[in-house]
Amino acid sequence: MSKIGFIGLGIMGRPMAGHLLDAGHELVTVKRGTLDATLAEKGMRELDSPHAVAEQVEVVITMVPDTPDVEQVLFGEGGVIEGLKPGTLVIDMSSIAPIATQGFAKRIHEAGGEYVDAPVSGGEGGAINAALTIMVGATEEGFERARPILEVMGKTITHIGGHGAGQTCKVANQIVVALTIEAVAEGLLFASKAGADVAKVRESLLGGLAQSKILDVHGERMIKRTFDPGFKIKLHQKDLNLALEGARSLNLALPGTANAQQLFQACVAHGGGEWDHAGILRALEVLADHEVGN
């Protein structure tokens, strides 16, 4: 069992930390408001800073929203690097920029640590059920050290390649997810506007080539109009920004990704940054002057 610092107890991080506690690991975190009662009951302790966390643990896991947040936790004032002990394993499970990740890995390595980028897919449900897909960028040694910990939180763990490769895979994942959610939204909106029973349309599509987890989970969200996250639009928008920035550096055209990003932007403009990403449907409904199910 390991002493682990887990920094970032949001929608995903809370259940992930809970699984590690259930597996017998000792966890500490940085004090941010009131600690979740369930985690406190399982023995998680709070410390004042990432520096203090790093001083007490063998493994540091970060699960925060964006690239600047990871940089602040690791390298800002009172950051992890100030308390890093030789051999400490740093696992970043956030979804951030691949190039920045390579720089973070270099700095941790120079300070005597081992860095692993291990972003996840599967949403809140995957986190709760310990069924996440985890995409890993690391050295072989780093991957082998991290794997027993990752296996507590995930179902499919794949070593993609060197530092930054996990984040590159996650960006690709977010492109596919965004475009598929948009496709489901357009299909259900078309069926609804044409007068069909969208619940029966979804049921039928789940039996054919259009079947997907997104049609299953997010299609149901769209029909029931349950847009509480889940995975927030503002976070998926951030991931598509990473995709489009990367595409520019590669001289690569991603027209579908750009279109999905504009629809997410329309949602944000209507106050929907906190909606689940299935809420992309609402932007399409405004264009159609029609709500699914009406």
Short mmCIF file of C-alpha atoms in Angstrom, two decimals:
data_model
loop_
_atom_site.label_atom_id
_atom_site.label_comp_id
_atom_site.label_asym_id
_atom_site.label_seq_id
_atom_site.Cartn_x
_atom_site.Cartn_y
_atom_site.Cartn_z
CA MET A 1 0.00 0.00 0.00
CA SER A 2 1.22 3.51 -0.81
CA LYS A 3 1.05 6.93 0.81
CA ILE A 4 -0.65 9.01 -1.88
CA GLY A 5 -1.32 12.71 -2.22
CA PHE A 6 -4.48 13.28 -4.28
CA ILE A 7 -4.96 16.88 -5.40
CA GLY A 8 -8.23 17.68 -7.18
CA LEU A 9 -11.38 16.28 -5.57
CA GLY A 10 -13.98 17.36 -8.11
CA ILE A 11 -16.72 15.38 -9.86
CA MET A 12 -14.19 12.81 -11.05
CA GLY A 13 -11.54 13.06 -8.35
CA ARG A 14 -13.81 12.33 -5.38
CA PRO A 15 -14.83 8.80 -6.41
CA MET A 16 -11.33 8.05 -7.74
CA ALA A 17 -9.82 8.95 -4.37
CA GLY A 18 -12.50 6.89 -2.67
CA HIS A 19 -11.47 3.77 -4.58
CA LEU A 20 -7.85 4.25 -3.53
CA LEU A 21 -8.89 4.57 0.10
CA ASP A 22 -11.05 1.44 -0.21
CA ALA A 23 -8.03 -0.42 -1.58
CA GLY A 24 -6.08 0.38 1.58
CA HIS A 25 -3.91 3.26 0.41
CA GLU A 26 -3.27 6.17 2.79
CA LEU A 27 -4.38 9.46 1.21
CA VAL A 28 -3.78 13.13 1.95
CA THR A 29 -4.98 16.16 0.02
CA VAL A 30 -4.72 19.95 0.04
CA LYS A 31 -7.30 21.72 2.18
CA ARG A 32 -9.92 23.38 -0.03
CA GLY A 33 -13.10 24.23 1.86
CA THR A 34 -14.87 21.32 3.53
CA LEU A 35 -13.55 17.84 2.84
CA ASP A 36 -16.13 15.40 1.46
CA ALA A 37 -17.58 13.55 4.45
CA THR A 38 -17.25 10.12 2.87
CA LEU A 39 -13.55 10.64 2.16
CA ALA A 40 -12.98 11.97 5.66
CA GLU A 41 -14.69 8.91 7.15
CA LYS A 42 -12.40 6.68 5.09
CA GLY A 43 -9.34 8.36 6.57
CA MET A 44 -8.28 11.03 4.07
CA ARG A 45 -6.34 13.83 5.77
CA GLU A 46 -5.89 17.47 4.71
CA LEU A 47 -2.65 19.46 4.59
CA ASP A 48 -2.01 23.12 3.90
CA SER A 49 -0.23 22.98 0.53
CA PRO A 50 0.97 20.77 -2.32
CA HIS A 51 4.46 21.22 -0.83
CA ALA A 52 3.29 19.69 2.45
CA VAL A 53 1.55 16.88 0.59
CA ALA A 54 4.68 15.98 -1.39
CA GLU A 55 6.77 15.85 1.78
CA GLN A 56 4.58 13.09 3.25
CA VAL A 57 3.88 10.79 0.31
CA GLU A 58 5.46 8.43 -2.21
CA VAL A 59 2.96 9.19 -4.97
CA VAL A 60 1.29 12.47 -5.98
CA ILE A 61 -1.84 12.35 -8.17
CA THR A 62 -3.25 15.52 -9.73
CA MET A 63 -6.77 15.72 -11.16
CA VAL A 64 -7.40 19.40 -11.88
CA PRO A 65 -9.14 21.28 -14.71
CA ASP A 66 -6.47 22.71 -17.04
CA THR A 67 -2.79 23.10 -17.91
CA PRO A 68 -2.21 26.23 -15.76
CA ASP A 69 -3.78 24.46 -12.78
CA VAL A 70 -1.37 21.53 -13.08
CA GLU A 71 1.56 23.95 -13.45
CA GLN A 72 0.48 25.87 -10.35
CA VAL A 73 0.07 22.72 -8.23
CA LEU A 74 3.42 21.28 -9.31
CA PHE A 75 5.63 24.35 -9.71
CA GLY A 76 3.89 27.36 -8.18
CA GLU A 77 4.60 28.86 -4.77
CA GLY A 78 4.24 26.08 -2.22
CA GLY A 79 4.06 23.57 -5.08
CA VAL A 80 4.77 19.86 -5.17
CA ILE A 81 8.31 20.33 -6.48
CA GLU A 82 9.32 22.17 -3.30
CA GLY A 83 8.59 19.06 -1.22
CA LEU A 84 9.44 16.41 -3.80
CA LYS A 85 11.55 13.54 -2.47
CA PRO A 86 13.85 11.48 -4.72
CA GLY A 87 11.89 8.74 -6.45
CA THR A 88 8.45 10.29 -5.89
CA LEU A 89 5.98 9.20 -8.56
CA VAL A 90 3.91 12.10 -9.95
CA ILE A 91 0.81 11.00 -11.87
CA ASP A 92 -1.17 13.73 -13.64
CA MET A 93 -4.66 12.46 -14.49
CA SER A 94 -5.92 15.85 -15.69
CA SER A 95 -6.58 16.55 -19.38
CA ILE A 96 -3.98 19.12 -20.45
CA ALA A 97 -1.70 20.18 -23.31
CA PRO A 98 0.68 17.44 -24.54
CA ILE A 99 3.62 19.79 -25.18
CA ALA A 100 3.33 21.37 -21.73
CA THR A 101 3.17 17.85 -20.29
CA GLN A 102 6.56 17.03 -21.80
CA GLY A 103 7.99 20.11 -20.13
CA PHE A 104 6.45 19.19 -16.77
CA ALA A 105 7.89 15.67 -17.05
CA LYS A 106 11.37 17.06 -17.72
CA ARG A 107 11.23 19.33 -14.66
CA ILE A 108 10.01 16.55 -12.36
CA HIS A 109 12.70 14.21 -13.68
CA GLU A 110 15.40 16.83 -13.10
CA ALA A 111 14.14 17.17 -9.50
CA GLY A 112 14.54 13.41 -8.96
CA GLY A 113 10.96 12.27 -9.50
CA GLU A 114 9.17 10.07 -12.03
CA TYR A 115 6.38 11.61 -14.13
CA VAL A 116 3.38 9.87 -15.68
CA ASP A 117 0.61 11.53 -17.68
CA ALA A 118 -2.54 9.43 -17.32
CA PRO A 119 -5.67 11.28 -18.46
CA VAL A 120 -8.96 9.42 -18.26
CA SER A 121 -12.16 8.85 -20.19
CA GLY A 122 -15.46 7.51 -18.94
CA GLY A 123 -17.01 10.46 -17.17
CA GLU A 124 -18.52 10.54 -13.73
CA GLY A 125 -20.03 7.07 -14.16
CA GLY A 126 -16.67 5.58 -15.05
CA ALA A 127 -15.07 7.24 -12.03
CA ILE A 128 -17.81 6.01 -9.67
CA ASN A 129 -17.64 2.45 -11.02
CA ALA A 130 -13.82 2.30 -11.23
CA ALA A 131 -14.26 1.63 -14.94
CA LEU A 132 -12.27 4.49 -16.44
CA THR A 133 -10.20 4.20 -19.58
CA ILE A 134 -6.73 5.50 -18.73
CA MET A 135 -4.27 6.60 -21.43
CA VAL A 136 -0.69 6.64 -20.21
CA GLY A 137 2.40 8.52 -21.32
CA ALA A 138 5.48 7.43 -19.39
CA THR A 139 8.75 5.56 -19.41
CA GLU A 140 8.42 1.79 -19.07
CA GLU A 141 9.56 2.06 -15.45
CA GLY A 142 7.07 4.83 -14.72
CA PHE A 143 4.23 2.89 -16.27
CA GLU A 144 5.00 -0.25 -14.27
CA ARG A 145 5.16 1.75 -11.04
CA ALA A 146 1.89 3.53 -11.77
CA ARG A 147 -0.09 0.57 -13.12
CA PRO A 148 -1.15 -1.02 -9.78
CA ILE A 149 -2.52 2.36 -8.66
CA LEU A 150 -4.26 3.07 -11.97
CA GLU A 151 -5.85 -0.39 -11.95
CA VAL A 152 -7.74 0.56 -8.77
CA MET A 153 -9.48 3.39 -10.64
CA GLY A 154 -9.71 2.12 -14.20
CA LYS A 155 -10.70 -0.83 -16.31
CA THR A 156 -8.68 -0.25 -19.49
CA ILE A 157 -5.13 1.01 -18.94
CA THR A 158 -2.98 1.46 -22.06
CA HIS A 159 0.63 2.61 -22.23
CA ILE A 160 0.48 4.79 -25.34
CA GLY A 161 4.11 5.89 -25.39
CA GLY A 162 6.49 8.45 -23.88
CA HIS A 163 5.66 11.58 -21.91
CA GLY A 164 2.81 13.51 -23.52
CA ALA A 165 1.49 10.50 -25.45
CA GLY A 166 -1.29 9.92 -22.93
CA GLN A 167 -2.44 13.52 -23.32
CA THR A 168 -2.28 13.26 -27.12
CA CYS A 169 -4.52 10.19 -26.94
CA LYS A 170 -6.93 12.05 -24.66
CA VAL A 171 -7.20 14.94 -27.12
CA ALA A 172 -8.05 12.44 -29.87
CA ASN A 173 -10.64 10.89 -27.56
CA GLN A 174 -12.25 14.27 -26.93
CA ILE A 175 -12.49 14.96 -30.66
CA VAL A 176 -14.32 11.68 -31.23
CA VAL A 177 -16.60 12.17 -28.22
CA ALA A 178 -17.55 15.74 -29.15
CA LEU A 179 -18.37 14.87 -32.75
CA THR A 180 -20.34 11.80 -31.71
CA ILE A 181 -22.38 13.77 -29.18
CA GLU A 182 -23.11 16.33 -31.86
CA ALA A 183 -24.14 13.56 -34.28
CA VAL A 184 -26.51 12.03 -31.71
CA ALA A 185 -27.99 15.45 -30.99
CA GLU A 186 -28.55 16.16 -34.69
CA GLY A 187 -30.12 12.74 -35.29
CA LEU A 188 -32.55 13.03 -32.37
CA LEU A 189 -33.39 16.64 -33.26
CA PHE A 190 -34.17 15.59 -36.85
CA ALA A 191 -36.38 12.74 -35.67
CA SER A 192 -38.21 14.96 -33.20
CA LYS A 193 -38.81 17.78 -35.70
CA ALA A 194 -40.15 15.21 -38.19
CA GLY A 195 -42.69 14.07 -35.59
CA ALA A 196 -41.19 10.71 -34.58
CA ASP A 197 -41.09 9.34 -31.03
CA VAL A 198 -37.45 10.07 -30.15
CA ALA A 199 -37.34 7.47 -27.37
CA LYS A 200 -38.32 4.77 -29.85
CA VAL A 201 -35.91 6.16 -32.44
CA ARG A 202 -33.06 5.91 -29.92
CA GLU A 203 -34.15 2.37 -28.97
CA SER A 204 -34.07 1.32 -32.61
CA LEU A 205 -30.72 2.98 -33.32
CA LEU A 206 -29.14 1.19 -30.36
CA GLY A 207 -29.73 -2.07 -32.21
CA GLY A 208 -27.98 -1.02 -35.41
CA LEU A 209 -24.72 0.38 -36.74
CA ALA A 210 -25.35 3.74 -35.05
CA GLN A 211 -25.14 2.07 -31.63
CA SER A 212 -22.67 3.70 -29.24
CA LYS A 213 -22.20 4.38 -25.56
CA ILE A 214 -22.82 8.04 -26.31
CA LEU A 215 -26.16 7.28 -27.98
CA ASP A 216 -27.01 5.13 -24.98
CA VAL A 217 -25.98 7.49 -22.17
CA HIS A 218 -26.11 10.95 -23.71
CA GLY A 219 -29.04 10.17 -25.98
CA GLU A 220 -31.03 9.38 -22.86
CA ARG A 221 -29.84 12.62 -21.24
CA MET A 222 -31.06 14.57 -24.27
CA ILE A 223 -34.48 12.94 -24.29
CA LYS A 224 -34.94 13.34 -20.53
CA ARG A 225 -33.32 16.81 -20.65
CA THR A 226 -31.04 16.07 -17.71
CA PHE A 227 -28.06 18.33 -18.33
CA ASP A 228 -26.43 18.34 -14.92
CA PRO A 229 -22.79 17.20 -15.30
CA GLY A 230 -21.42 14.63 -15.93
CA PHE A 231 -18.66 16.34 -17.82
CA LYS A 232 -19.02 20.10 -18.12
CA ILE A 233 -19.21 21.85 -21.47
CA LYS A 234 -16.54 24.34 -20.37
CA LEU A 235 -14.10 21.48 -19.79
CA HIS A 236 -14.84 19.80 -23.11
CA GLN A 237 -14.48 23.21 -24.75
CA LYS A 238 -11.02 23.46 -23.16
CA ASP A 239 -10.10 20.04 -24.59
CA LEU A 240 -11.20 21.04 -28.09
CA ASN A 241 -9.10 24.19 -27.77
CA LEU A 242 -6.12 21.89 -27.17
CA ALA A 243 -7.08 19.91 -30.28
CA LEU A 244 -7.37 22.99 -32.48
CA GLU A 245 -4.16 24.54 -31.15
CA GLY A 246 -2.37 21.27 -31.85
CA ALA A 247 -3.90 21.08 -35.31
CA ARG A 248 -2.59 24.55 -36.17
CA SER A 249 0.93 23.55 -35.12
CA LEU A 250 0.64 20.42 -37.30
CA ASN A 251 -0.88 22.26 -40.31
CA LEU A 252 -3.89 19.99 -39.91
CA ALA A 253 -7.53 20.80 -40.72
CA LEU A 254 -10.13 19.57 -38.20
CA PRO A 255 -13.37 21.08 -39.54
CA GLY A 256 -15.72 18.88 -37.52
CA THR A 257 -13.87 19.70 -34.31
CA ALA A 258 -14.06 23.42 -35.07
CA ASN A 259 -17.81 23.15 -35.67
CA ALA A 260 -18.37 21.29 -32.39
CA GLN A 261 -16.32 23.93 -30.60
CA GLN A 262 -18.55 26.68 -32.01
CA LEU A 263 -21.65 24.85 -30.77
CA PHE A 264 -20.11 24.54 -27.31
CA GLN A 265 -19.31 28.26 -27.49
CA ALA A 266 -22.96 28.99 -28.28
CA CYS A 267 -23.95 27.01 -25.18
CA VAL A 268 -21.52 29.01 -23.05
CA ALA A 269 -22.94 32.24 -24.48
CA HIS A 270 -26.36 31.10 -23.21
CA GLY A 271 -25.01 30.40 -19.71
CA GLY A 272 -24.34 26.72 -20.34
CA GLY A 273 -20.69 26.35 -19.41
CA GLU A 274 -21.70 24.21 -16.42
CA TRP A 275 -24.09 21.98 -18.42
CA ASP A 276 -23.17 18.41 -19.21
CA HIS A 277 -21.66 18.20 -22.71
CA ALA A 278 -24.85 16.51 -23.89
CA GLY A 279 -26.21 20.06 -23.64
CA ILE A 280 -24.70 20.72 -27.10
CA LEU A 281 -28.23 19.73 -28.14
CA ARG A 282 -29.51 23.06 -26.82
CA ALA A 283 -27.41 25.05 -29.30
CA LEU A 284 -28.83 23.00 -32.15
CA GLU A 285 -32.36 23.43 -30.77
CA VAL A 286 -31.96 27.21 -30.86
CA LEU A 287 -30.97 27.00 -34.54
CA ALA A 288 -33.97 24.75 -35.26
CA ASP A 289 -36.43 26.65 -33.05
CA HIS A 290 -37.50 23.24 -31.75
CA GLU A 291 -36.88 21.21 -28.58
CA VAL A 292 -36.45 17.45 -28.73
CA GLY A 293 -39.64 15.77 -27.58
CA ASN A 294 -41.94 18.69 -28.46
#
